[in-house]
Amino acid sequence: MDQYNFPHSRRKSKFFFWTIVVVCIFGIVFLASIAIAFKFYSTSQKVIDGKQPASFMQSVKDIVSSDRKALRGEQYGRINVLLVGLAGKNYPGANLTDSIIVASINPKTYQTALLSIPRDLYVPIPDTNSSTKINALYARSQDKDASGKTGIDDLKKVITDITGQPIDYYIALDFDGFKQIINELGGIKIQVPKDLHDERYPGPNYSYETFDIKQGLYTLDGDITLKFARTRHDEDGDFGRAYRQQIILESTRSKAFSLETILNIPELSHLLDTLGEHLRTDIPLNELNSFVDL
């Protein structure tokens, strides 16, 4: 009798083994999902100006909800996002917004226009009789408002006056955050359109260093990408720099939303850590899914 029962027992053992394996896999995926949801929640507490999720569970609902929340500006056929790059602490001119780009998105066709605002544009300071360079508006507010909200509001107002377009959201990122995000992504592919040679690239302690790169296709790390974005001492000046920054934005977007990145839980966790320290925005967490759609 035992010889007839043995195969049946072995099949039961195999079934039990694979059941345990499947349960463990689902358990790991569930715990990883909870960990990432908590990471999103804790990061949102640091980076979002304005309305934040009231609790961790509300944050989870915001992330997994299938309900699509309408974005500001969507009813008018344009969602305008102000993208701001600034030096950040440990750099000269820490709060000067030397990269100012308006991303104007058509929510029906998903086409996006990028408009770079010259950093030396001389503009009136809101609610005063004075004027200043546009890249100093944010820095000026730091004496009055450490959060930077006043400066962002002033910047939004001035850009609306210049372009005739309301600014619905903003995203601000500093140099160190920029470099770390590029490195976390494993670098980005950039087609350098022409040779660049800048002997006056800003170095440490108000010094200068030489930045040189030849035309061609590269995978650039965070440090070189920042130099490629900032260098401007050639015949194209700030206009060439604005163009290169737009190239970087497109390449970074493609890499960040690739399956390679989205399915890499440790990498996603590191990205969120970096964003928490170096990025500020007024995009509410419950509108994140709508932004991912865009």
PDB file of C-alpha atoms in Angstrom, residues 11-290:
ATOM      1  CA  ARG A  11       2.530  15.731  -5.088  1.00  0.00           C
ATOM      2  CA  LYS A  12       1.014  17.153  -1.922  1.00  0.00           C
ATOM      3  CA  SER A  13       4.463  18.192  -0.710  1.00  0.00           C
ATOM      4  CA  LYS A  14       5.195  19.957  -4.000  1.00  0.00           C
ATOM      5  CA  PHE A  15       1.845  21.721  -3.895  1.00  0.00           C
ATOM      6  CA  PHE A  16       2.487  22.825  -0.297  1.00  0.00           C
ATOM      7  CA  PHE A  17       6.003  24.038  -1.216  1.00  0.00           C
ATOM      8  CA  TRP A  18       4.827  26.150  -4.153  1.00  0.00           C
ATOM      9  CA  THR A  19       1.920  27.516  -2.123  1.00  0.00           C
ATOM     10  CA  ILE A  20       4.400  28.738   0.479  1.00  0.00           C
ATOM     11  CA  VAL A  21       6.591  30.263  -2.255  1.00  0.00           C
ATOM     12  CA  VAL A  22       3.648  32.122  -3.815  1.00  0.00           C
ATOM     13  CA  VAL A  23       2.446  33.376  -0.412  1.00  0.00           C
ATOM     14  CA  CYS A  24       5.968  34.606   0.401  1.00  0.00           C
ATOM     15  CA  ILE A  25       6.247  36.418  -2.936  1.00  0.00           C
ATOM     16  CA  PHE A  26       2.897  38.120  -2.456  1.00  0.00           C
ATOM     17  CA  GLY A  27       3.875  38.980   1.107  1.00  0.00           C
ATOM     18  CA  ILE A  28       7.144  40.577  -0.042  1.00  0.00           C
ATOM     19  CA  VAL A  29       5.357  42.541  -2.782  1.00  0.00           C
ATOM     20  CA  PHE A  30       2.723  43.704  -0.279  1.00  0.00           C
ATOM     21  CA  LEU A  31       5.330  44.831   2.243  1.00  0.00           C
ATOM     22  CA  ALA A  32       7.345  46.557  -0.471  1.00  0.00           C
ATOM     23  CA  SER A  33       4.199  48.369  -1.633  1.00  0.00           C
ATOM     24  CA  ILE A  34       3.455  49.515   1.913  1.00  0.00           C
ATOM     25  CA  ALA A  35       7.076  50.661   2.316  1.00  0.00           C
ATOM     26  CA  ILE A  36       6.972  52.677  -0.912  1.00  0.00           C
ATOM     27  CA  ALA A  37       3.579  54.144   0.029  1.00  0.00           C
ATOM     28  CA  PHE A  38       5.024  55.250   3.383  1.00  0.00           C
ATOM     29  CA  LYS A  39       8.047  56.672   1.582  1.00  0.00           C
ATOM     30  CA  PHE A  40       5.719  58.670  -0.686  1.00  0.00           C
ATOM     31  CA  TYR A  41       3.852  59.897   2.390  1.00  0.00           C
ATOM     32  CA  SER A  42       6.976  60.953   4.315  1.00  0.00           C
ATOM     33  CA  THR A  43       8.480  62.572   1.202  1.00  0.00           C
ATOM     34  CA  SER A  44       5.272  64.493   0.529  1.00  0.00           C
ATOM     35  CA  GLN A  45       5.454  65.966   4.032  1.00  0.00           C
ATOM     36  CA  LYS A  46       8.834  67.480   3.126  1.00  0.00           C
ATOM     37  CA  VAL A  47       8.358  68.632  -0.455  1.00  0.00           C
ATOM     38  CA  ILE A  48       4.744  69.751  -0.853  1.00  0.00           C
ATOM     39  CA  ASP A  49       3.802  73.346  -0.084  1.00  0.00           C
ATOM     40  CA  GLY A  50       0.170  73.714   0.883  1.00  0.00           C
ATOM     41  CA  LYS A  51      -2.357  70.905   1.330  1.00  0.00           C
ATOM     42  CA  GLN A  52      -0.798  67.610   2.405  1.00  0.00           C
ATOM     43  CA  PRO A  53      -2.377  64.205   3.153  1.00  0.00           C
ATOM     44  CA  ALA A  54      -3.813  64.166   6.664  1.00  0.00           C
ATOM     45  CA  SER A  55      -2.527  60.669   7.447  1.00  0.00           C
ATOM     46  CA  PHE A  56      -0.539  57.755   6.092  1.00  0.00           C
ATOM     47  CA  MET A  57      -3.734  55.883   5.167  1.00  0.00           C
ATOM     48  CA  GLN A  58      -4.991  58.938   3.291  1.00  0.00           C
ATOM     49  CA  SER A  59      -1.674  58.991   1.460  1.00  0.00           C
ATOM     50  CA  VAL A  60      -2.121  55.331   0.469  1.00  0.00           C
ATOM     51  CA  LYS A  61      -5.633  56.094  -0.817  1.00  0.00           C
ATOM     52  CA  ASP A  62      -4.294  59.034  -2.825  1.00  0.00           C
ATOM     53  CA  ILE A  63      -1.604  56.876  -4.432  1.00  0.00           C
ATOM     54  CA  VAL A  64      -3.721  53.817  -5.300  1.00  0.00           C
ATOM     55  CA  SER A  65      -6.969  55.593  -6.103  1.00  0.00           C
ATOM     56  CA  SER A  66      -8.283  54.974  -9.612  1.00  0.00           C
ATOM     57  CA  ASP A  67     -10.217  58.251  -9.521  1.00  0.00           C
ATOM     58  CA  ARG A  68      -8.646  60.816 -11.799  1.00  0.00           C
ATOM     59  CA  LYS A  69      -8.501  64.256 -10.211  1.00  0.00           C
ATOM     60  CA  ALA A  70      -8.744  67.233 -12.569  1.00  0.00           C
ATOM     61  CA  LEU A  71      -5.604  69.347 -12.641  1.00  0.00           C
ATOM     62  CA  ARG A  72      -5.496  73.125 -12.403  1.00  0.00           C
ATOM     63  CA  GLY A  73      -5.708  74.717 -15.815  1.00  0.00           C
ATOM     64  CA  GLU A  74      -7.108  71.572 -17.413  1.00  0.00           C
ATOM     65  CA  GLN A  75     -10.500  73.175 -18.031  1.00  0.00           C
ATOM     66  CA  TYR A  76      -8.765  75.876 -20.090  1.00  0.00           C
ATOM     67  CA  GLY A  77      -6.810  73.389 -22.202  1.00  0.00           C
ATOM     68  CA  ARG A  78      -3.396  74.298 -20.743  1.00  0.00           C
ATOM     69  CA  ILE A  79      -1.555  73.113 -17.634  1.00  0.00           C
ATOM     70  CA  ASN A  80       1.398  75.402 -16.976  1.00  0.00           C
ATOM     71  CA  VAL A  81       4.171  74.151 -14.712  1.00  0.00           C
ATOM     72  CA  LEU A  82       7.031  76.399 -13.597  1.00  0.00           C
ATOM     73  CA  LEU A  83      10.323  74.463 -13.460  1.00  0.00           C
ATOM     74  CA  VAL A  84      12.971  76.168 -11.338  1.00  0.00           C
ATOM     75  CA  GLY A  85      16.614  75.231 -10.885  1.00  0.00           C
ATOM     76  CA  LEU A  86      18.638  76.870  -8.120  1.00  0.00           C
ATOM     77  CA  ALA A  87      22.058  76.316  -6.588  1.00  0.00           C
ATOM     78  CA  GLY A  88      20.994  75.376  -3.072  1.00  0.00           C
ATOM     79  CA  LYS A  89      23.037  75.391   0.112  1.00  0.00           C
ATOM     80  CA  ASN A  90      26.828  75.120  -0.067  1.00  0.00           C
ATOM     81  CA  TYR A  91      26.918  77.012  -3.373  1.00  0.00           C
ATOM     82  CA  PRO A  92      27.444  80.734  -4.082  1.00  0.00           C
ATOM     83  CA  GLY A  93      24.139  82.430  -4.897  1.00  0.00           C
ATOM     84  CA  ALA A  94      22.298  79.582  -3.191  1.00  0.00           C
ATOM     85  CA  ASN A  95      18.799  80.923  -3.876  1.00  0.00           C
ATOM     86  CA  LEU A  96      19.250  82.457  -7.317  1.00  0.00           C
ATOM     87  CA  THR A  97      16.903  80.737  -9.768  1.00  0.00           C
ATOM     88  CA  ASP A  98      19.264  80.501 -12.717  1.00  0.00           C
ATOM     89  CA  SER A  99      17.075  78.037 -14.610  1.00  0.00           C
ATOM     90  CA  ILE A 100      13.478  79.145 -15.192  1.00  0.00           C
ATOM     91  CA  ILE A 101      11.353  77.115 -17.606  1.00  0.00           C
ATOM     92  CA  VAL A 102       7.602  77.105 -18.183  1.00  0.00           C
ATOM     93  CA  ALA A 103       6.316  73.700 -19.297  1.00  0.00           C
ATOM     94  CA  SER A 104       2.925  74.230 -20.945  1.00  0.00           C
ATOM     95  CA  ILE A 105       1.055  70.943 -21.410  1.00  0.00           C
ATOM     96  CA  ASN A 106      -1.989  70.285 -23.591  1.00  0.00           C
ATOM     97  CA  PRO A 107      -3.965  67.718 -21.522  1.00  0.00           C
ATOM     98  CA  LYS A 108      -5.773  66.353 -24.595  1.00  0.00           C
ATOM     99  CA  THR A 109      -2.867  65.843 -27.004  1.00  0.00           C
ATOM    100  CA  TYR A 110      -0.131  65.584 -24.306  1.00  0.00           C
ATOM    101  CA  GLN A 111       2.032  67.904 -26.374  1.00  0.00           C
ATOM    102  CA  THR A 112       4.323  70.050 -24.242  1.00  0.00           C
ATOM    103  CA  ALA A 113       5.888  73.401 -25.072  1.00  0.00           C
ATOM    104  CA  LEU A 114       8.962  74.459 -23.092  1.00  0.00           C
ATOM    105  CA  LEU A 115       9.606  78.189 -22.720  1.00  0.00           C
ATOM    106  CA  SER A 116      12.905  79.207 -21.098  1.00  0.00           C
ATOM    107  CA  ILE A 117      12.877  82.603 -19.353  1.00  0.00           C
ATOM    108  CA  PRO A 118      16.207  84.524 -19.538  1.00  0.00           C
ATOM    109  CA  ARG A 119      17.626  84.720 -16.028  1.00  0.00           C
ATOM    110  CA  ASP A 120      18.854  88.324 -16.482  1.00  0.00           C
ATOM    111  CA  LEU A 121      15.446  89.678 -17.487  1.00  0.00           C
ATOM    112  CA  TYR A 122      14.836  92.905 -15.536  1.00  0.00           C
ATOM    113  CA  VAL A 123      11.369  92.837 -13.963  1.00  0.00           C
ATOM    114  CA  PRO A 124       9.286  94.813 -11.444  1.00  0.00           C
ATOM    115  CA  ILE A 125       9.129  93.379  -7.930  1.00  0.00           C
ATOM    116  CA  PRO A 126       5.465  92.663  -7.097  1.00  0.00           C
ATOM    117  CA  ASP A 127       3.854  95.072  -4.596  1.00  0.00           C
ATOM    118  CA  THR A 128       6.836  97.465  -4.693  1.00  0.00           C
ATOM    119  CA  ASN A 129       8.128 100.343  -6.786  1.00  0.00           C
ATOM    120  CA  SER A 130      11.451  98.571  -7.378  1.00  0.00           C
ATOM    121  CA  SER A 131      12.810  96.218 -10.030  1.00  0.00           C
ATOM    122  CA  THR A 132      15.399  93.431 -10.111  1.00  0.00           C
ATOM    123  CA  LYS A 133      16.688  90.591 -12.269  1.00  0.00           C
ATOM    124  CA  ILE A 134      14.118  87.808 -12.442  1.00  0.00           C
ATOM    125  CA  ASN A 135      16.527  85.215 -11.025  1.00  0.00           C
ATOM    126  CA  ALA A 136      16.775  87.248  -7.782  1.00  0.00           C
ATOM    127  CA  LEU A 137      13.041  87.289  -6.957  1.00  0.00           C
ATOM    128  CA  TYR A 138      13.130  83.981  -5.087  1.00  0.00           C
ATOM    129  CA  ALA A 139      16.378  84.815  -3.285  1.00  0.00           C
ATOM    130  CA  ARG A 140      14.951  88.178  -2.211  1.00  0.00           C
ATOM    131  CA  SER A 141      12.105  86.462  -0.363  1.00  0.00           C
ATOM    132  CA  GLN A 142      14.379  84.332   1.817  1.00  0.00           C
ATOM    133  CA  ASP A 143      14.899  87.249   4.199  1.00  0.00           C
ATOM    134  CA  LYS A 144      11.139  87.381   4.792  1.00  0.00           C
ATOM    135  CA  ASP A 145       9.990  83.809   4.288  1.00  0.00           C
ATOM    136  CA  ALA A 146      12.379  80.894   4.851  1.00  0.00           C
ATOM    137  CA  SER A 147      10.012  78.486   3.092  1.00  0.00           C
ATOM    138  CA  GLY A 148      10.476  80.363  -0.171  1.00  0.00           C
ATOM    139  CA  LYS A 149       6.732  80.512  -0.823  1.00  0.00           C
ATOM    140  CA  THR A 150       6.702  84.309  -1.094  1.00  0.00           C
ATOM    141  CA  GLY A 151       9.479  84.181  -3.683  1.00  0.00           C
ATOM    142  CA  ILE A 152       7.707  81.490  -5.712  1.00  0.00           C
ATOM    143  CA  ASP A 153       4.468  83.487  -5.613  1.00  0.00           C
ATOM    144  CA  ASP A 154       6.347  86.592  -6.840  1.00  0.00           C
ATOM    145  CA  LEU A 155       8.007  84.546  -9.582  1.00  0.00           C
ATOM    146  CA  LYS A 156       4.668  83.084 -10.686  1.00  0.00           C
ATOM    147  CA  LYS A 157       3.065  86.525 -10.814  1.00  0.00           C
ATOM    148  CA  VAL A 158       5.878  88.098 -12.846  1.00  0.00           C
ATOM    149  CA  ILE A 159       5.985  85.200 -15.318  1.00  0.00           C
ATOM    150  CA  THR A 160       2.213  85.413 -15.749  1.00  0.00           C
ATOM    151  CA  ASP A 161       2.573  89.142 -16.499  1.00  0.00           C
ATOM    152  CA  ILE A 162       5.342  88.410 -19.038  1.00  0.00           C
ATOM    153  CA  THR A 163       3.741  85.460 -20.831  1.00  0.00           C
ATOM    154  CA  GLY A 164       0.037  86.113 -20.316  1.00  0.00           C
ATOM    155  CA  GLN A 165      -0.246  82.533 -19.028  1.00  0.00           C
ATOM    156  CA  PRO A 166      -1.290  81.596 -15.472  1.00  0.00           C
ATOM    157  CA  ILE A 167       1.153  79.342 -13.633  1.00  0.00           C
ATOM    158  CA  ASP A 168      -0.718  76.378 -12.143  1.00  0.00           C
ATOM    159  CA  TYR A 169       2.108  74.531 -10.367  1.00  0.00           C
ATOM    160  CA  TYR A 170       5.805  74.803  -9.674  1.00  0.00           C
ATOM    161  CA  ILE A 171       8.680  72.372  -9.136  1.00  0.00           C
ATOM    162  CA  ALA A 172      12.011  73.602  -7.708  1.00  0.00           C
ATOM    163  CA  LEU A 173      15.174  71.489  -7.577  1.00  0.00           C
ATOM    164  CA  ASP A 174      18.688  72.386  -6.391  1.00  0.00           C
ATOM    165  CA  PHE A 175      22.086  71.413  -7.851  1.00  0.00           C
ATOM    166  CA  ASP A 176      22.854  68.537  -5.468  1.00  0.00           C
ATOM    167  CA  GLY A 177      19.397  67.043  -5.949  1.00  0.00           C
ATOM    168  CA  PHE A 178      19.786  67.352  -9.707  1.00  0.00           C
ATOM    169  CA  LYS A 179      23.119  65.506  -9.684  1.00  0.00           C
ATOM    170  CA  GLN A 180      21.905  62.794  -7.309  1.00  0.00           C
ATOM    171  CA  ILE A 181      18.763  62.089  -9.336  1.00  0.00           C
ATOM    172  CA  ILE A 182      20.778  61.706 -12.550  1.00  0.00           C
ATOM    173  CA  ASN A 183      23.168  59.336 -10.754  1.00  0.00           C
ATOM    174  CA  GLU A 184      20.308  57.333  -9.217  1.00  0.00           C
ATOM    175  CA  LEU A 185      18.945  56.858 -12.740  1.00  0.00           C
ATOM    176  CA  GLY A 186      22.299  55.460 -13.832  1.00  0.00           C
ATOM    177  CA  GLY A 187      23.031  58.511 -15.965  1.00  0.00           C
ATOM    178  CA  ILE A 188      21.101  59.823 -18.964  1.00  0.00           C
ATOM    179  CA  LYS A 189      21.756  59.623 -22.706  1.00  0.00           C
ATOM    180  CA  ILE A 190      22.489  63.017 -24.245  1.00  0.00           C
ATOM    181  CA  GLN A 191      23.221  63.893 -27.852  1.00  0.00           C
ATOM    182  CA  VAL A 192      25.669  66.786 -27.537  1.00  0.00           C
ATOM    183  CA  PRO A 193      24.855  68.912 -30.605  1.00  0.00           C
ATOM    184  CA  LYS A 194      28.217  70.702 -30.881  1.00  0.00           C
ATOM    185  CA  ASP A 195      31.645  70.950 -29.265  1.00  0.00           C
ATOM    186  CA  LEU A 196      31.642  72.970 -26.033  1.00  0.00           C
ATOM    187  CA  HIS A 197      34.684  74.581 -24.441  1.00  0.00           C
ATOM    188  CA  ASP A 198      34.229  76.847 -21.417  1.00  0.00           C
ATOM    189  CA  GLU A 199      37.325  78.050 -19.529  1.00  0.00           C
ATOM    190  CA  ARG A 200      35.229  80.055 -17.069  1.00  0.00           C
ATOM    191  CA  TYR A 201      32.909  77.399 -15.679  1.00  0.00           C
ATOM    192  CA  PRO A 202      32.199  78.196 -11.971  1.00  0.00           C
ATOM    193  CA  GLY A 203      34.464  76.187  -9.685  1.00  0.00           C
ATOM    194  CA  PRO A 204      34.719  75.890  -5.888  1.00  0.00           C
ATOM    195  CA  ASN A 205      35.372  78.982  -3.738  1.00  0.00           C
ATOM    196  CA  TYR A 206      34.484  81.438  -6.524  1.00  0.00           C
ATOM    197  CA  SER A 207      37.144  79.978  -8.826  1.00  0.00           C
ATOM    198  CA  TYR A 208      36.957  78.964 -12.484  1.00  0.00           C
ATOM    199  CA  GLU A 209      37.625  75.643 -14.172  1.00  0.00           C
ATOM    200  CA  THR A 210      37.541  74.370 -17.744  1.00  0.00           C
ATOM    201  CA  PHE A 211      34.618  72.346 -19.038  1.00  0.00           C
ATOM    202  CA  ASP A 212      35.145  70.644 -22.384  1.00  0.00           C
ATOM    203  CA  ILE A 213      32.932  68.149 -24.233  1.00  0.00           C
ATOM    204  CA  LYS A 214      32.875  67.121 -27.879  1.00  0.00           C
ATOM    205  CA  GLN A 215      29.881  66.617 -30.149  1.00  0.00           C
ATOM    206  CA  GLY A 216      28.409  63.108 -29.929  1.00  0.00           C
ATOM    207  CA  LEU A 217      26.184  60.709 -27.993  1.00  0.00           C
ATOM    208  CA  TYR A 218      27.056  60.200 -24.310  1.00  0.00           C
ATOM    209  CA  THR A 219      25.681  58.664 -21.145  1.00  0.00           C
ATOM    210  CA  LEU A 220      26.359  61.483 -18.694  1.00  0.00           C
ATOM    211  CA  ASP A 221      26.540  61.231 -14.904  1.00  0.00           C
ATOM    212  CA  GLY A 222      25.099  63.869 -12.591  1.00  0.00           C
ATOM    213  CA  ASP A 223      28.238  66.009 -12.353  1.00  0.00           C
ATOM    214  CA  ILE A 224      28.819  66.260 -16.113  1.00  0.00           C
ATOM    215  CA  THR A 225      25.094  66.747 -16.796  1.00  0.00           C
ATOM    216  CA  LEU A 226      25.036  69.710 -14.394  1.00  0.00           C
ATOM    217  CA  LYS A 227      28.035  71.244 -16.163  1.00  0.00           C
ATOM    218  CA  PHE A 228      26.387  70.642 -19.543  1.00  0.00           C
ATOM    219  CA  ALA A 229      23.266  72.398 -18.212  1.00  0.00           C
ATOM    220  CA  ARG A 230      25.072  75.393 -16.687  1.00  0.00           C
ATOM    221  CA  THR A 231      27.911  76.241 -19.072  1.00  0.00           C
ATOM    222  CA  ARG A 232      27.226  79.392 -21.113  1.00  0.00           C
ATOM    223  CA  HIS A 233      30.520  80.977 -22.147  1.00  0.00           C
ATOM    224  CA  ASP A 234      30.269  80.324 -25.868  1.00  0.00           C
ATOM    225  CA  GLU A 235      28.723  82.113 -28.836  1.00  0.00           C
ATOM    226  CA  ASP A 236      25.219  80.860 -27.925  1.00  0.00           C
ATOM    227  CA  GLY A 237      25.347  82.209 -24.356  1.00  0.00           C
ATOM    228  CA  ASP A 238      22.209  81.820 -22.257  1.00  0.00           C
ATOM    229  CA  PHE A 239      20.163  80.802 -25.302  1.00  0.00           C
ATOM    230  CA  GLY A 240      22.370  77.759 -25.854  1.00  0.00           C
ATOM    231  CA  ARG A 241      22.145  76.905 -22.184  1.00  0.00           C
ATOM    232  CA  ALA A 242      18.340  77.085 -22.261  1.00  0.00           C
ATOM    233  CA  TYR A 243      18.298  74.703 -25.231  1.00  0.00           C
ATOM    234  CA  ARG A 244      20.602  72.212 -23.479  1.00  0.00           C
ATOM    235  CA  GLN A 245      18.464  72.284 -20.340  1.00  0.00           C
ATOM    236  CA  GLN A 246      15.425  71.321 -22.412  1.00  0.00           C
ATOM    237  CA  ILE A 247      17.369  68.401 -23.919  1.00  0.00           C
ATOM    238  CA  ILE A 248      18.238  67.245 -20.395  1.00  0.00           C
ATOM    239  CA  LEU A 249      14.606  67.473 -19.237  1.00  0.00           C
ATOM    240  CA  GLU A 250      13.416  65.262 -22.090  1.00  0.00           C
ATOM    241  CA  SER A 251      16.118  62.654 -21.557  1.00  0.00           C
ATOM    242  CA  THR A 252      15.547  62.562 -17.783  1.00  0.00           C
ATOM    243  CA  ARG A 253      11.792  62.180 -18.224  1.00  0.00           C
ATOM    244  CA  SER A 254      12.304  59.221 -20.576  1.00  0.00           C
ATOM    245  CA  LYS A 255      14.672  57.472 -18.148  1.00  0.00           C
ATOM    246  CA  ALA A 256      12.670  58.200 -14.993  1.00  0.00           C
ATOM    247  CA  PHE A 257       9.424  56.774 -16.397  1.00  0.00           C
ATOM    248  CA  SER A 258      10.980  53.685 -17.961  1.00  0.00           C
ATOM    249  CA  LEU A 259       9.979  50.258 -16.606  1.00  0.00           C
ATOM    250  CA  GLU A 260      13.621  49.756 -15.618  1.00  0.00           C
ATOM    251  CA  THR A 261      13.234  52.568 -13.058  1.00  0.00           C
ATOM    252  CA  ILE A 262       9.607  52.104 -11.988  1.00  0.00           C
ATOM    253  CA  LEU A 263      10.044  48.383 -11.194  1.00  0.00           C
ATOM    254  CA  ASN A 264      13.305  48.899  -9.290  1.00  0.00           C
ATOM    255  CA  ILE A 265      12.060  49.322  -5.702  1.00  0.00           C
ATOM    256  CA  PRO A 266      15.445  50.156  -4.066  1.00  0.00           C
ATOM    257  CA  GLU A 267      16.191  52.713  -6.788  1.00  0.00           C
ATOM    258  CA  LEU A 268      12.729  54.244  -6.431  1.00  0.00           C
ATOM    259  CA  SER A 269      13.270  54.477  -2.665  1.00  0.00           C
ATOM    260  CA  HIS A 270      16.606  56.246  -3.141  1.00  0.00           C
ATOM    261  CA  LEU A 271      15.022  58.648  -5.626  1.00  0.00           C
ATOM    262  CA  LEU A 272      12.335  59.551  -3.097  1.00  0.00           C
ATOM    263  CA  ASP A 273      14.996  60.156  -0.428  1.00  0.00           C
ATOM    264  CA  THR A 274      16.779  62.537  -2.792  1.00  0.00           C
ATOM    265  CA  LEU A 275      13.582  64.354  -3.711  1.00  0.00           C
ATOM    266  CA  GLY A 276      12.703  64.778  -0.050  1.00  0.00           C
ATOM    267  CA  GLU A 277      15.911  66.680   0.613  1.00  0.00           C
ATOM    268  CA  HIS A 278      16.232  68.728  -2.552  1.00  0.00           C
ATOM    269  CA  LEU A 279      12.855  69.288  -4.255  1.00  0.00           C
ATOM    270  CA  ARG A 280       9.917  71.559  -3.460  1.00  0.00           C
ATOM    271  CA  THR A 281       6.555  71.685  -5.212  1.00  0.00           C
ATOM    272  CA  ASP A 282       2.905  72.599  -4.752  1.00  0.00           C
ATOM    273  CA  ILE A 283       1.558  69.529  -6.590  1.00  0.00           C
ATOM    274  CA  PRO A 284      -0.720  67.776  -4.054  1.00  0.00           C
ATOM    275  CA  LEU A 285      -0.205  64.039  -3.563  1.00  0.00           C
ATOM    276  CA  ASN A 286      -3.812  63.320  -4.558  1.00  0.00           C
ATOM    277  CA  GLU A 287      -3.096  64.825  -7.998  1.00  0.00           C
ATOM    278  CA  LEU A 288       0.033  62.740  -8.544  1.00  0.00           C
ATOM    279  CA  ASN A 289      -1.740  60.036 -10.581  1.00  0.00           C
ATOM    280  CA  SER A 290      -3.100  62.678 -12.937  1.00  0.00           C
TER     281      SER A 290
END
